[in-house]
Coordinates of C-alpha atoms in Angstrom, one line a residue:
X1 CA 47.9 -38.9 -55.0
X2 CA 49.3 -34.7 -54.5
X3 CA 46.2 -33.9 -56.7
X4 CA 43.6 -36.3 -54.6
X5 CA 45.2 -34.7 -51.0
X6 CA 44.9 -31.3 -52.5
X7 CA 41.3 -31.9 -53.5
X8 CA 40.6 -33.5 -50.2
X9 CA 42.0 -30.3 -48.6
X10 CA 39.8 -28.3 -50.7
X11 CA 36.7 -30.1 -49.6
X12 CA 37.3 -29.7 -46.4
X13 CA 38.1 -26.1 -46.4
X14 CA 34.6 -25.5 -48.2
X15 CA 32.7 -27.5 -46.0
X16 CA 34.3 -25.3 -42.9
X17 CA 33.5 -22.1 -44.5
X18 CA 29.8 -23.6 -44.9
X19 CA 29.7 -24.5 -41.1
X20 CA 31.2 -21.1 -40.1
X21 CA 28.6 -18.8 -42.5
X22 CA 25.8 -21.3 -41.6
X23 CA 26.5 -20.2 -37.3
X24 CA 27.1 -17.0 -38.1
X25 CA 23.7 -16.1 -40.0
X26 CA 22.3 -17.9 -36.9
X27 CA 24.1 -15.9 -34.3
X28 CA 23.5 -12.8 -36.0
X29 CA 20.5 -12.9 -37.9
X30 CA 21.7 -12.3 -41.1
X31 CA 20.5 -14.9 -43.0
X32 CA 16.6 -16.2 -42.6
X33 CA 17.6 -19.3 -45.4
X34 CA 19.8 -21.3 -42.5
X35 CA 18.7 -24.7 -41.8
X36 CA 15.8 -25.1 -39.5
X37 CA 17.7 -27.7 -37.7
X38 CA 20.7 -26.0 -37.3
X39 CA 19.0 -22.7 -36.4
X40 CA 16.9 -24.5 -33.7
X41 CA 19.6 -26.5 -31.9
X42 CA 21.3 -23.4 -31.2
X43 CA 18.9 -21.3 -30.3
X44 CA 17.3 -23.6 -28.1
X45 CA 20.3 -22.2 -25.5
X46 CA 19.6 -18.4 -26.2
X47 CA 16.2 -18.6 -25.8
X48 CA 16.6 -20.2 -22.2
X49 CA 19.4 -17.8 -20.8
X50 CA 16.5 -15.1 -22.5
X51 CA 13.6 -16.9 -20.4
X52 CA 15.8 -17.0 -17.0
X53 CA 16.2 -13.1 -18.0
X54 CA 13.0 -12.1 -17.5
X55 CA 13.5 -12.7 -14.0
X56 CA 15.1 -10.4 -11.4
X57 CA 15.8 -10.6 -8.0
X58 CA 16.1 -7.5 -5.9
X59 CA 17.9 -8.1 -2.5
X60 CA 18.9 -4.0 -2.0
X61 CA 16.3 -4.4 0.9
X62 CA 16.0 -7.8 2.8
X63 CA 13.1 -6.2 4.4
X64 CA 11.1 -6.1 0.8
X65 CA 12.6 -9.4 -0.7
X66 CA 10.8 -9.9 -3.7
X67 CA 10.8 -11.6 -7.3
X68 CA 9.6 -9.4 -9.6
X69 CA 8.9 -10.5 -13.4
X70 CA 10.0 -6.9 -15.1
X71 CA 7.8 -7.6 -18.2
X72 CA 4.6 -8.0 -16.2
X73 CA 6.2 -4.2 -14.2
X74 CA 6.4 -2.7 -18.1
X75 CA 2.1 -2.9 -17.9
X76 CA 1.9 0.1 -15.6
X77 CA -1.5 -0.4 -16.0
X78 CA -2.2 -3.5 -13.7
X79 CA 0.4 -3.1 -10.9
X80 CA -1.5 -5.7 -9.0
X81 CA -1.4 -8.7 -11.7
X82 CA 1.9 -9.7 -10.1
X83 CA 0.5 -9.7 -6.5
X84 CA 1.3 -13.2 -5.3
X85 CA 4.9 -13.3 -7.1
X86 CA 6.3 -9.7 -5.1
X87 CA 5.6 -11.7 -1.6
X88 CA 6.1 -15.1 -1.8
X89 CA 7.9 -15.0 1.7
X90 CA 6.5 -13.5 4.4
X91 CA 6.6 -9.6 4.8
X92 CA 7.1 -8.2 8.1
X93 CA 4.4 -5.6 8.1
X94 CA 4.2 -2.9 11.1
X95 CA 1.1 -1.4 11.6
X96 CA 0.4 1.9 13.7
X97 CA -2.6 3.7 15.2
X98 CA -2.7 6.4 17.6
X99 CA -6.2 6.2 19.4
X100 CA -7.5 8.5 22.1
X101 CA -11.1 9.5 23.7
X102 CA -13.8 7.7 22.9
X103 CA -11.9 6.0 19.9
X104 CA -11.2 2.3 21.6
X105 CA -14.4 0.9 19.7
X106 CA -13.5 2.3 15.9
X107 CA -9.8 1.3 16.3
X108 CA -10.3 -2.0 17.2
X109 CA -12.8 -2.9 13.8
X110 CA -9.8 -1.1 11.8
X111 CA -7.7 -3.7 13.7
X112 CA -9.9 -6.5 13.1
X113 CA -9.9 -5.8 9.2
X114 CA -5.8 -5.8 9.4
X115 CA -5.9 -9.2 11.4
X116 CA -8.2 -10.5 8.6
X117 CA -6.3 -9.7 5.4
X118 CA -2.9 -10.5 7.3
X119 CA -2.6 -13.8 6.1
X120 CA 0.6 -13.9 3.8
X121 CA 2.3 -11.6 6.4
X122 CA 3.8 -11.0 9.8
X123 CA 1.9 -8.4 11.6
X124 CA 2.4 -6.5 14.9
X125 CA 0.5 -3.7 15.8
X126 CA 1.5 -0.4 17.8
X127 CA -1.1 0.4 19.2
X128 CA -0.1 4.3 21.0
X129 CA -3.3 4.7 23.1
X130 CA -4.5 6.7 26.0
X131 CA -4.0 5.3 29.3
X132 CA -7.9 4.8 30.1
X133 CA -8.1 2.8 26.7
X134 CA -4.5 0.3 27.2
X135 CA -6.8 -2.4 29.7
X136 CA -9.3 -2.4 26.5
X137 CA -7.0 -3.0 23.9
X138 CA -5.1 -5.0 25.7
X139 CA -8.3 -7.4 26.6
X140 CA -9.9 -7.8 23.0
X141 CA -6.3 -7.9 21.2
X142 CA -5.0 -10.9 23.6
X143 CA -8.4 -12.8 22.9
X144 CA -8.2 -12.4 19.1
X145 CA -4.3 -13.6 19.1
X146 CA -6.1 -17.1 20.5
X147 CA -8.9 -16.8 17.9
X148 CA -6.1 -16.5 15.1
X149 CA -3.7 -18.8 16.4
X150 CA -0.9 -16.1 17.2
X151 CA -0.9 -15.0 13.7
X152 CA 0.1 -11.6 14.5
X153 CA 1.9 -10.0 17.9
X154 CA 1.2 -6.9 18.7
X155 CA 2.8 -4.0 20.9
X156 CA 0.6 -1.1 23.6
X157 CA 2.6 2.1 24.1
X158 CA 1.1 5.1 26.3
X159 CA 0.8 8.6 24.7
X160 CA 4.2 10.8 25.0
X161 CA 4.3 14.3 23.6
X162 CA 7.3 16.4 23.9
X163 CA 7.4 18.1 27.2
X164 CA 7.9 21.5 25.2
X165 CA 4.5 22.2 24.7
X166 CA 2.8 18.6 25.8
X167 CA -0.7 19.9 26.2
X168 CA -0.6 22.4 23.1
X169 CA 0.3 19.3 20.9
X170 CA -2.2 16.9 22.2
X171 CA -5.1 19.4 21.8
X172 CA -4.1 19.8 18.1
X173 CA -6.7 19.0 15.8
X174 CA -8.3 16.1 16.9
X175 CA -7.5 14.6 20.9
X176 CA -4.1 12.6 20.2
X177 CA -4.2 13.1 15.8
X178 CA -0.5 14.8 16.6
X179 CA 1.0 11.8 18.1
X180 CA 1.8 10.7 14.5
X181 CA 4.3 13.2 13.9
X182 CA 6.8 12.1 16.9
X183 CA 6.8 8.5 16.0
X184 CA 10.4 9.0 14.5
X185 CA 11.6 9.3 18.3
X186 CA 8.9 7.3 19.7
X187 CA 9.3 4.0 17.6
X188 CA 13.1 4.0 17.9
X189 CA 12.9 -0.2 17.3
X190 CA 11.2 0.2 14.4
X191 CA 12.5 0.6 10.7
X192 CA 9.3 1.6 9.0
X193 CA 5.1 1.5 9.6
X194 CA 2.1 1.8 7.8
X195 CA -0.1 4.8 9.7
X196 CA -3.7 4.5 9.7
X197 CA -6.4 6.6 11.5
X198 CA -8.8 4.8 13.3
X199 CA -11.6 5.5 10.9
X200 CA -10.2 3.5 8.2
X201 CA -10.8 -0.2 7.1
X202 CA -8.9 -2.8 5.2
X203 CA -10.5 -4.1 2.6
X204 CA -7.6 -5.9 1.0
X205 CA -4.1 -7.6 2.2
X206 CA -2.0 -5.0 3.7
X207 CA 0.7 -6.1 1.9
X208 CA -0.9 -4.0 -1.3
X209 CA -0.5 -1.2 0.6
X210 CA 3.0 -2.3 1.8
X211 CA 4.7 -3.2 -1.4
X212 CA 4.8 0.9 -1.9
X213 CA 8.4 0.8 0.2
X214 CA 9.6 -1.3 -2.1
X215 CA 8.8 1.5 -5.0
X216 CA 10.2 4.7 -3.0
X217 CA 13.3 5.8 -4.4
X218 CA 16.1 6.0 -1.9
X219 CA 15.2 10.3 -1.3
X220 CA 11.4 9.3 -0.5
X221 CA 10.7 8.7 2.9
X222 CA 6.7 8.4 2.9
X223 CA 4.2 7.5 1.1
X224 CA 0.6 9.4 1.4
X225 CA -2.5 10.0 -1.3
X226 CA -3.6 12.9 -2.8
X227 CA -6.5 15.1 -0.8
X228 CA -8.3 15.2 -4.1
X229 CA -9.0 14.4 -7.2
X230 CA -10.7 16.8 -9.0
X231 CA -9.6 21.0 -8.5
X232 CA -13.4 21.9 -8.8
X233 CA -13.8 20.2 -5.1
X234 CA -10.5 20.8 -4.0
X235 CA -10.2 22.3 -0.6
X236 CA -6.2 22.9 -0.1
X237 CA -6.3 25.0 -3.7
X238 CA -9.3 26.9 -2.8
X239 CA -8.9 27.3 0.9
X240 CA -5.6 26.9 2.0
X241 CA -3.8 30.0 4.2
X242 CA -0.6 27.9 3.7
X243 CA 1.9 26.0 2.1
X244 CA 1.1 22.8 0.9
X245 CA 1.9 19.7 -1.4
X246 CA 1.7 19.9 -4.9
X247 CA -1.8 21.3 -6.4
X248 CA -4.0 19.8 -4.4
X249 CA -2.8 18.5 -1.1
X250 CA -2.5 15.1 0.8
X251 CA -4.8 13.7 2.9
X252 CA -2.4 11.9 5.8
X253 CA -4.7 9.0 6.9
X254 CA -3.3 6.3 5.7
X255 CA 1.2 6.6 5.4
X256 CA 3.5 4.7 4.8
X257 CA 6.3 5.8 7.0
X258 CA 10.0 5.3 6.7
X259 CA 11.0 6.1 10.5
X260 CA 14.6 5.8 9.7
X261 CA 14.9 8.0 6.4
X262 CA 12.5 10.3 8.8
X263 CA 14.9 10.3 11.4
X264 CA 17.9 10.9 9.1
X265 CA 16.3 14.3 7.9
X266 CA 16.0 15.4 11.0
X267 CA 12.1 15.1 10.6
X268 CA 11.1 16.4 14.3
X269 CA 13.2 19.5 14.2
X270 CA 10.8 20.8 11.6
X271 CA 7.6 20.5 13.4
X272 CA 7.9 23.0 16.4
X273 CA 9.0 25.8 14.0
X274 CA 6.8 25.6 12.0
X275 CA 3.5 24.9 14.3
X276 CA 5.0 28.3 15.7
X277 CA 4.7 30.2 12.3
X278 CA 1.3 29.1 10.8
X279 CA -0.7 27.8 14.0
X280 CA -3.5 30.7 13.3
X281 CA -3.6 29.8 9.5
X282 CA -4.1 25.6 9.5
X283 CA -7.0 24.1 9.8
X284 CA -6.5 20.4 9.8
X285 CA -3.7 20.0 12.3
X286 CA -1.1 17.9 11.8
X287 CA -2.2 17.0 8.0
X288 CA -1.3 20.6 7.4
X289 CA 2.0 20.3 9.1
X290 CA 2.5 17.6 6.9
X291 CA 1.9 19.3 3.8
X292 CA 3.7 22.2 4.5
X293 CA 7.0 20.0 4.9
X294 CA 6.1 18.3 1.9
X295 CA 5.6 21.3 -0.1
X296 CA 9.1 22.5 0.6
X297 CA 10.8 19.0 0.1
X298 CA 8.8 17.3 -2.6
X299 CA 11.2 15.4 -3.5
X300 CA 10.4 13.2 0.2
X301 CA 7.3 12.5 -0.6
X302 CA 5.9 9.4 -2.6
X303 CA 2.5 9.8 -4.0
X304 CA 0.0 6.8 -4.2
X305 CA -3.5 7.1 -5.5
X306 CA -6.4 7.6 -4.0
X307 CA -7.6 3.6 -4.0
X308 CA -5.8 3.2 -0.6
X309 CA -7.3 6.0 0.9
X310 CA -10.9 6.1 -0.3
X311 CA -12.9 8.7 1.2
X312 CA -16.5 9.7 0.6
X313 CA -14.8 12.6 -1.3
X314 CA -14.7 10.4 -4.6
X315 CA -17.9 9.3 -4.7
X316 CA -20.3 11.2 -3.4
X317 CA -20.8 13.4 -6.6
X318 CA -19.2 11.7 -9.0
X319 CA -16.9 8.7 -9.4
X320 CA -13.4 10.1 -9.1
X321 CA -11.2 7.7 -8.4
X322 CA -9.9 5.9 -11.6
X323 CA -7.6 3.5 -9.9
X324 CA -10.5 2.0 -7.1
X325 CA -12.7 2.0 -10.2
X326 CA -10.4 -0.5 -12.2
X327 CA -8.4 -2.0 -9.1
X328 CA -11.3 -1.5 -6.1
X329 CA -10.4 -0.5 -3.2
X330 CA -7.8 -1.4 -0.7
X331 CA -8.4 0.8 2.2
X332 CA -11.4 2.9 2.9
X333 CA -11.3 6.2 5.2
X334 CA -14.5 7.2 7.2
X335 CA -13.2 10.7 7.6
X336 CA -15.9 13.4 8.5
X337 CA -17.5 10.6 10.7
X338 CA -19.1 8.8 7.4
X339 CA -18.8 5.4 9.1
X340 CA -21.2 6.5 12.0
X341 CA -23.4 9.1 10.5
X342 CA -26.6 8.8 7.9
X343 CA -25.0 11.6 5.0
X344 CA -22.9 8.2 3.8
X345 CA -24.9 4.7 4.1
X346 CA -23.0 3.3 1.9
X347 CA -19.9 4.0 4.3
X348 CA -21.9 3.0 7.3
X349 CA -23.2 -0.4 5.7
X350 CA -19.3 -1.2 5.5
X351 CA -18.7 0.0 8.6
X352 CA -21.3 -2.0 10.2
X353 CA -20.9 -5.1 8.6
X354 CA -16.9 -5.1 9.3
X355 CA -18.0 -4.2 13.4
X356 CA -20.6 -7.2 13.2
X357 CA -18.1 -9.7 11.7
X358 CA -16.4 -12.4 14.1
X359 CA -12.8 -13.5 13.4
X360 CA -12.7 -17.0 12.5
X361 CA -15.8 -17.2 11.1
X362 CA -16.4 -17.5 7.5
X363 CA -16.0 -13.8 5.5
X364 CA -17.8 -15.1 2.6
X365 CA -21.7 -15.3 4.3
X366 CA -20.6 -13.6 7.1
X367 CA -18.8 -10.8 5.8
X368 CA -18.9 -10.3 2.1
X369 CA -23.0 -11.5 1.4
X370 CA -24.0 -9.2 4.3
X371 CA -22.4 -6.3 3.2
X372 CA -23.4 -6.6 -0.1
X373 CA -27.0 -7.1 0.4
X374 CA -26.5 -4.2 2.9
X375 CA -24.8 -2.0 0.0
X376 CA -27.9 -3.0 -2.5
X377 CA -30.7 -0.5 0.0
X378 CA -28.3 2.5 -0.5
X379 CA -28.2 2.5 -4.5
X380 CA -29.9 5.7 -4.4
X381 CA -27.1 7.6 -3.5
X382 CA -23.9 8.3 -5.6
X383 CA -21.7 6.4 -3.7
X384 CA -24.2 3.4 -3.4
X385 CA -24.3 3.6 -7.0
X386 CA -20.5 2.5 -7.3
X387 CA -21.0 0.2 -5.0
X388 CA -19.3 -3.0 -6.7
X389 CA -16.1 0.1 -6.9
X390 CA -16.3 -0.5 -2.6
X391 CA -16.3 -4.4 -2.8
X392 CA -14.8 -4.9 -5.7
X393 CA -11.3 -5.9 -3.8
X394 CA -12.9 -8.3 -1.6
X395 CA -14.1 -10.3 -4.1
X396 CA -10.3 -10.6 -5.6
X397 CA -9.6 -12.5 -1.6
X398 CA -12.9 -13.5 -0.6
X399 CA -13.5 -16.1 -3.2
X400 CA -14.9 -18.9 -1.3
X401 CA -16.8 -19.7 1.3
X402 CA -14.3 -20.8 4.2
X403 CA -12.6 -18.7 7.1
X404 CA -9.2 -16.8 6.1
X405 CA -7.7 -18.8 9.7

């Protein structure tokens, strides 16, 4: 009986230290010879805390809630694959525009484009007009709220410069183009805005232009695209009497703007020193301004490409911009009047086609068809020849043939 027990004892002992080698090879990897069975009932558990993994929640800014799947982020190369994931709630999106003159007309078709790609968002606009203009907006932007069904609110605010040279300021540039740099103080309510001039369009949901914030790092406090591509064409590098960003400038069209990181850094007290110092040597008003802050704190600035500020600039020789030529582009920029004169058709045909549309009706045949068939008659110029480059993101949200509202 001693000798049986003893035996027993034995056997049980052996089979224990098989059990514990078998879970350790599995836990470990050390030995490919486990048993399938074995191996697969555990690991059926690793492999699902390893799925959930892939899957990150970022709540460091309730403003840019978002889900992000960080092996999709890994593939730099299509930061837009992801789109619908980053926003599945509603963003809050501010949009601004400064509009003076005879500008009331080209705002408002800028405004139109917003309204029509604002679909998975919340958007107000600010619009910061002149007083002549504020009846206008206020007319056409009441009427389209009906059309839309209230899908987006939107604010009227009359032109203030600082009284310390008020007229000097205004005259700057272009009538009004220096209002931009006191919105710090004159959008106190507001946390941060996207920035447009009024010759730009949407071509895409803001929200691609948006989801930037959500990349700054916590020192950046806007977001703007570089003036050029290519240093043959360059104007800051060959031009330039002054400071400016990096090696070849930023054009400051389209920005993203944090107004409270702006306001932290004391972003005002910059601009009246140095207006003083390099008034006679910058050509392009407040963009130089810009640049020149940029160029002595880099380290504010965040840089996206040139595919949300497209300008005639990277096409009309060659094809230039890499990231509108895989991506399309999101938001074109009629600077150098190219929306309204003949050097660009190709700019005008968007232009025109954008003006004609009604909200409400259907963008496919009323939108999307026209324009293209309008794009087809200016093939013989370069930027007619990239043409598919310019529609390229509305075929990505204009897929078929019912009206966004």
């Amino acid at each position: 009986m001693r000798l049986l027990s003893k035996l027993t004892l034995f056997v049980w002992l052996f089979l224990g230290f098989l059990i514990i080698y078998f879970l350790e090879s599995v836990w470990f990897n050390h030995d490919s010879k486990a048993p399938k069975l074995l191996r697969n009932i555990i690991s059926v558990n690793l492999n699902r805390e390893r799925a959930i993994k892939k899957y990150t929640i970022d709540l460091s800014s309730t403003q840019y809630r978002q889900i992000v799947n960080t092996e999709r982020l890994k593939d730099s190369s299509s930061p837009y694959s992801d789109f619908k994931e980053k926003f599945r709630d509603a963003t809050n999106v501010s949009l601004a525009v400064v509009a003076c003159g005879d500008r009331l007309h080209e705002t408002l078709v800028m405004i139109k484009s917003a309204i029509l790609f604002s679909n998975n968002v919340k958007l107000k606009v600010v619009v910061i007009a002149d007083t002549p203009l504020i009846k206008g907006f206020e007319e056409k932007l009441s009427e389209w709220k009906v059309t839309v069904n209230n899908s987006f609110d939107y604010q009227i605010k009359p032109v203030a410069f600082p009284e310390n040279g008020k007229e000097e300021w205004r005259k700057l540039f272009k009538p009004c183009a220096a209002q931009r740099l006191f919105l710090p103080s004159l959008l106190k309510d507001l946390d941060s805005v996207l920035y447009v001039d009024t010759d730009t369009l949407f071509l895409g949901p803001l929200e691609e232009v948006w989801m930037h914030f959500s990349r700054m790092n916590s020192s950046q406090m806007a977001a703007l695209a570089p003036e050029h591509e290519d240093p043959n064409t360059g104007w800051y590098n060959r031009f330039a009497r002054h400071p400016y960003y990096g090696e070849l400038g930023v054009n400051s069209g389209v920005m993203l703007m944090n107004l409270t990181r702006m306001r932290d850094f004391g972003w005002e007290k910059y601009l009246a020193p140095i207006y003083k110092e390099f008034k006679l040597k910058i050509t392009w008003g407040d963009q130089d301004i810009i640049n020149i802050i940029f160029h002595y704190h880099p380290e504010r600035l965040y840089v996206y490409s040139c595919r949300y500020n497209y300008r005639s600039d990277h096409c009309m020789y060659m094809s230039v911009c890499g990231d509108a030529n895989k991506h399309g582009v999101a938001v074109i920029h009629g600077s150098r009047s190219t929306f309204h004169g003949d050097k660009q058709p190709a700019f005008k045909t968007i232009y025109s086609c954008m003006e004609e549309y009604q909200l409400g009706s259907d963008p496919y045949s009323n939108l999307l068809l026209t324009m293209e068939n309008g794009l087809d008659q200016t093939s013989h110029t370069n930027c007619g020849k990239v043409r598919k480059v310019l529609t390229k993101n509305l075929h990505k949200y204009i897929s078929v043939k019912e009206p966004f509202r």
